[in-house]
Every structure is written in C-alpha cells, then in structure tokens.
PDB file of C-alpha atoms in Angstrom:
ATOM      1  CA  MET A   1      83.661 185.783  25.133  1.00 61.00           C
ATOM      2  CA  SER A   2      80.817 186.812  27.397  1.00 74.00           C
ATOM      3  CA  LEU A   3      81.314 189.164  30.294  1.00 74.00           C
ATOM      4  CA  LEU A   4      80.770 186.385  32.840  1.00 73.00           C
ATOM      5  CA  SER A   5      83.132 183.929  31.215  1.00 80.00           C
ATOM      6  CA  SER A   6      85.649 186.739  30.842  1.00 86.00           C
ATOM      7  CA  SER A   7      85.440 187.475  34.570  1.00 89.00           C
ATOM      8  CA  MET A   8      85.950 183.773  35.276  1.00 91.00           C
ATOM      9  CA  ALA A   9      89.038 183.784  33.034  1.00 90.00           C
ATOM     10  CA  ILE A  10      90.407 186.811  34.894  1.00 92.00           C
ATOM     11  CA  SER A  11      89.867 185.055  38.228  1.00 94.00           C
ATOM     12  CA  ALA A  12      91.483 181.885  36.894  1.00 94.00           C
ATOM     13  CA  SER A  13      94.556 183.828  35.793  1.00 94.00           C
ATOM     14  CA  GLY A  14      94.795 185.284  39.297  1.00 95.00           C
ATOM     15  CA  LEU A  15      94.508 181.798  40.792  1.00 96.00           C
ATOM     16  CA  HIS A  16      97.362 180.518  38.626  1.00 96.00           C
ATOM     17  CA  ALA A  17      99.567 183.508  39.414  1.00 96.00           C
ATOM     18  CA  GLU A  18      98.981 183.367  43.170  1.00 97.00           C
ATOM     19  CA  ARG A  19      99.543 179.623  43.199  1.00 97.00           C
ATOM     20  CA  PHE A  20     102.913 180.140  41.517  1.00 98.00           C
ATOM     21  CA  ARG A  21     103.731 182.876  44.050  1.00 97.00           C
ATOM     22  CA  MET A  22     102.921 180.500  46.932  1.00 98.00           C
ATOM     23  CA  ASP A  23     105.200 177.839  45.395  1.00 98.00           C
ATOM     24  CA  VAL A  24     108.084 180.328  45.207  1.00 98.00           C
ATOM     25  CA  ILE A  25     107.513 181.401  48.822  1.00 98.00           C
ATOM     26  CA  ALA A  26     107.543 177.745  49.896  1.00 98.00           C
ATOM     27  CA  HIS A  27     110.810 177.299  47.986  1.00 97.00           C
ATOM     28  CA  ASN A  28     112.266 180.321  49.809  1.00 97.00           C
ATOM     29  CA  LEU A  29     111.213 178.944  53.193  1.00 97.00           C
ATOM     30  CA  ALA A  30     112.591 175.495  52.406  1.00 97.00           C
ATOM     31  CA  ASN A  31     115.980 177.021  51.614  1.00 96.00           C
ATOM     32  CA  SER A  32     116.080 179.555  54.449  1.00 95.00           C
ATOM     33  CA  SER A  33     119.049 177.792  56.043  1.00 92.00           C
ATOM     34  CA  THR A  34     120.924 176.896  52.838  1.00 92.00           C
ATOM     35  CA  THR A  35     124.392 178.400  53.031  1.00 89.00           C
ATOM     36  CA  ARG A  36     125.747 176.848  49.838  1.00 89.00           C
ATOM     37  CA  THR A  37     123.916 176.191  46.610  1.00 91.00           C
ATOM     38  CA  GLU A  38     125.240 174.347  43.560  1.00 91.00           C
ATOM     39  CA  ASP A  39     127.252 177.427  42.566  1.00 90.00           C
ATOM     40  CA  GLY A  40     128.843 177.622  46.036  1.00 87.00           C
ATOM     41  CA  LEU A  41     126.987 180.787  47.086  1.00 91.00           C
ATOM     42  CA  PRO A  42     124.314 181.155  49.762  1.00 93.00           C
ATOM     43  CA  PHE A  43     120.689 180.837  48.681  1.00 95.00           C
ATOM     44  CA  LYS A  44     119.105 184.093  47.497  1.00 96.00           C
ATOM     45  CA  ARG A  45     115.444 184.787  48.086  1.00 97.00           C
ATOM     46  CA  ARG A  46     113.266 184.823  44.961  1.00 97.00           C
ATOM     47  CA  ILE A  47     110.540 187.366  44.315  1.00 97.00           C
ATOM     48  CA  VAL A  48     107.639 186.915  41.874  1.00 97.00           C
ATOM     49  CA  ARG A  49     106.653 189.872  39.699  1.00 97.00           C
ATOM     50  CA  PHE A  50     103.240 189.971  38.051  1.00 96.00           C
ATOM     51  CA  ALA A  51     102.159 191.732  34.878  1.00 94.00           C
ATOM     52  CA  GLU A  52      98.672 192.507  33.673  1.00 93.00           C
ATOM     53  CA  VAL A  53      97.465 190.935  30.441  1.00 90.00           C
ATOM     54  CA  MET A  54      95.054 192.942  28.330  1.00 86.00           C
ATOM     55  CA  ASP A  55      94.871 191.206  24.967  1.00 82.00           C
ATOM     56  CA  GLU A  56      91.810 189.985  23.092  1.00 75.00           C
ATOM     57  CA  ASN A  57      92.046 186.382  24.276  1.00 73.00           C
ATOM     58  CA  LEU A  58      92.862 186.888  27.914  1.00 73.00           C
ATOM     59  CA  ARG A  59      92.628 189.635  30.449  1.00 82.00           C
ATOM     60  CA  GLY A  60      94.000 189.246  33.893  1.00 90.00           C
ATOM     61  CA  VAL A  61      97.393 188.704  35.416  1.00 93.00           C
ATOM     62  CA  GLN A  62     100.350 186.489  34.684  1.00 92.00           C
ATOM     63  CA  VAL A  63     103.752 185.864  36.175  1.00 95.00           C
ATOM     64  CA  ASP A  64     106.093 188.284  34.444  1.00 95.00           C
ATOM     65  CA  ARG A  65     109.376 187.139  35.982  1.00 97.00           C
ATOM     66  CA  VAL A  66     111.026 185.735  39.062  1.00 97.00           C
ATOM     67  CA  GLU A  67     113.772 187.954  40.441  1.00 97.00           C
ATOM     68  CA  GLU A  68     116.532 187.114  42.833  1.00 96.00           C
ATOM     69  CA  ASP A  69     116.804 189.383  45.866  1.00 95.00           C
ATOM     70  CA  PRO A  70     120.368 190.775  45.708  1.00 94.00           C
ATOM     71  CA  SER A  71     120.576 191.643  49.413  1.00 94.00           C
ATOM     72  CA  GLU A  72     123.157 189.895  51.528  1.00 93.00           C
ATOM     73  CA  GLY A  73     122.250 187.326  54.124  1.00 92.00           C
ATOM     74  CA  PRO A  74     123.319 187.399  57.745  1.00 93.00           C
ATOM     75  CA  ARG A  75     126.959 186.606  58.470  1.00 93.00           C
ATOM     76  CA  VAL A  76     127.705 184.302  61.388  1.00 91.00           C
ATOM     77  CA  PHE A  77     130.990 183.155  62.895  1.00 93.00           C
ATOM     78  CA  ASP A  78     131.416 179.442  62.154  1.00 89.00           C
ATOM     79  CA  PRO A  79     135.061 178.684  61.289  1.00 90.00           C
ATOM     80  CA  GLY A  80     134.380 174.936  60.873  1.00 87.00           C
ATOM     81  CA  ALA A  81     131.725 175.358  58.193  1.00 84.00           C
ATOM     82  CA  PRO A  82     132.657 174.355  54.623  1.00 82.00           C
ATOM     83  CA  GLY A  83     131.782 177.806  53.236  1.00 79.00           C
ATOM     84  CA  ALA A  84     133.658 179.815  55.870  1.00 85.00           C
ATOM     85  CA  ASP A  85     135.946 182.587  54.623  1.00 87.00           C
ATOM     86  CA  ALA A  86     139.437 183.374  55.979  1.00 91.00           C
ATOM     87  CA  GLU A  87     137.905 185.160  59.000  1.00 92.00           C
ATOM     88  CA  GLY A  88     135.663 182.178  59.804  1.00 91.00           C
ATOM     89  CA  MET A  89     132.476 183.972  58.743  1.00 93.00           C
ATOM     90  CA  VAL A  90     129.690 182.231  56.799  1.00 92.00           C
ATOM     91  CA  GLU A  91     126.996 184.101  54.890  1.00 92.00           C
ATOM     92  CA  GLY A  92     123.544 182.591  55.260  1.00 92.00           C
ATOM     93  CA  ALA A  93     120.505 182.775  53.024  1.00 94.00           C
ATOM     94  CA  ASN A  94     118.816 186.181  52.797  1.00 95.00           C
ATOM     95  CA  VAL A  95     115.429 184.677  53.618  1.00 96.00           C
ATOM     96  CA  ASN A  96     113.518 186.192  56.530  1.00 96.00           C
ATOM     97  CA  PRO A  97     110.933 183.564  57.566  1.00 96.00           C
ATOM     98  CA  VAL A  98     108.643 186.201  59.099  1.00 97.00           C
ATOM     99  CA  MET A  99     108.588 188.212  55.863  1.00 96.00           C
ATOM    100  CA  GLU A 100     107.982 185.033  53.868  1.00 97.00           C
ATOM    101  CA  MET A 101     105.034 184.106  56.092  1.00 97.00           C
ATOM    102  CA  VAL A 102     103.544 187.591  55.617  1.00 98.00           C
ATOM    103  CA  ASP A 103     103.946 187.213  51.842  1.00 97.00           C
ATOM    104  CA  LEU A 104     102.400 183.742  52.045  1.00 97.00           C
ATOM    105  CA  LEU A 105      99.424 185.102  53.971  1.00 98.00           C
ATOM    106  CA  SER A 106      98.996 187.864  51.381  1.00 97.00           C
ATOM    107  CA  ALA A 107      99.136 185.346  48.526  1.00 97.00           C
ATOM    108  CA  THR A 108      96.638 183.112  50.315  1.00 97.00           C
ATOM    109  CA  ARG A 109      94.187 185.999  50.770  1.00 98.00           C
ATOM    110  CA  ALA A 110      94.534 186.989  47.108  1.00 97.00           C
ATOM    111  CA  TYR A 111      93.963 183.358  46.103  1.00 97.00           C
ATOM    112  CA  GLU A 112      90.816 183.211  48.244  1.00 97.00           C
ATOM    113  CA  ALA A 113      89.561 186.496  46.753  1.00 97.00           C
ATOM    114  CA  ASN A 114      89.968 185.053  43.260  1.00 96.00           C
ATOM    115  CA  ILE A 115      88.051 181.929  44.279  1.00 97.00           C
ATOM    116  CA  THR A 116      85.244 184.084  45.657  1.00 97.00           C
ATOM    117  CA  ALA A 117      85.072 186.138  42.445  1.00 95.00           C
ATOM    118  CA  PHE A 118      85.151 182.975  40.323  1.00 95.00           C
ATOM    119  CA  ASN A 119      82.337 181.379  42.326  1.00 96.00           C
ATOM    120  CA  ALA A 120      80.250 184.575  42.146  1.00 95.00           C
ATOM    121  CA  ALA A 121      80.544 184.598  38.348  1.00 92.00           C
ATOM    122  CA  LYS A 122      79.738 180.887  38.248  1.00 93.00           C
ATOM    123  CA  GLY A 123      76.650 181.455  40.400  1.00 94.00           C
ATOM    124  CA  MET A 124      75.465 184.249  38.127  1.00 92.00           C
ATOM    125  CA  MET A 125      75.884 182.014  35.085  1.00 90.00           C
ATOM    126  CA  LEU A 126      73.898 179.227  36.741  1.00 90.00           C
ATOM    127  CA  ASN A 127      71.152 181.651  37.729  1.00 91.00           C
ATOM    128  CA  ALA A 128      71.055 183.000  34.177  1.00 88.00           C
ATOM    129  CA  LEU A 129      70.503 179.460  32.896  1.00 88.00           C
ATOM    130  CA  THR A 130      67.502 178.977  35.160  1.00 91.00           C
ATOM    131  CA  ILE A 131      65.791 182.139  33.878  1.00 88.00           C
ATOM    132  CA  GLY A 132      63.104 181.040  31.522  1.00 71.00           C
ATOM    133  CA  ALA A 133      63.475 177.381  32.485  1.00 74.00           C
ATOM    134  CA  THR A 134      60.535 177.584  34.850  1.00 64.00           C
TER     135      THR A 134
END
C-alpha cells in the first residue's frame, strides 16, 4: 500500500469512527428525557471509546467499545409518574444536552479534519498522475 493510499485509509477510518460517535451522541440526545427503558430503569448515556489500529492491512482508528455512563440522573418529585418510588421521586436520564452538544461539535470538527486530510491526499495523488502526462 502506498503512502498516499495509506493516509487515505487512515482518514477513512477516522471518518467511520467519528460518524459512529455522532450517531451515539444523537441517540443520547434523543433519549435525554427517557425515564424508563425496556428494563424499567432510566436511560444511561453512552460513551464511545476509540482504539488505534496498527496492523499491516490498516492503520488508523476504530471504535473499541461503547460504554454506559454509570452516573445517576437528576431526581425530580413527580408522584404520579409510572416510575416514581415510594417517596414520589423519579430518576431521569443522565444525559446533559449541553455536554452532548459539545461532544457533537468535537466529533464534527474531527470528521471535517479527516475529510480535509483525505482530500489533500487525493489531490496529491491526482497531481502525481499528471506528472509526466504533459
């Protein structure tokens, strides 16, 4: 694999990883007010962890795992809610929309940086093809 195609593969792996991260953030935001999931517990925020890949076929980054944030969500007094405990308190999702938007902005910037690197490598390859053609 040439150096330029290798750099394009690295950028592509970053694009895939950041895209997955943005999907998880969107999932967190969509469930920010979910107080009961299928298992009867409030929704827990999910966090994407990346790992570098340094084997012969691919170098770059990949999604290593998706973790669940174990922190507790805010507790509000709502005795009429289906998930209320004996004291009338309901635990909400532990999703902070402001933090999710900051993470989304970070993922978007990383995605754009990978696009820029990919396009730079592509431009160099195209310029290399024109050398000697004239």
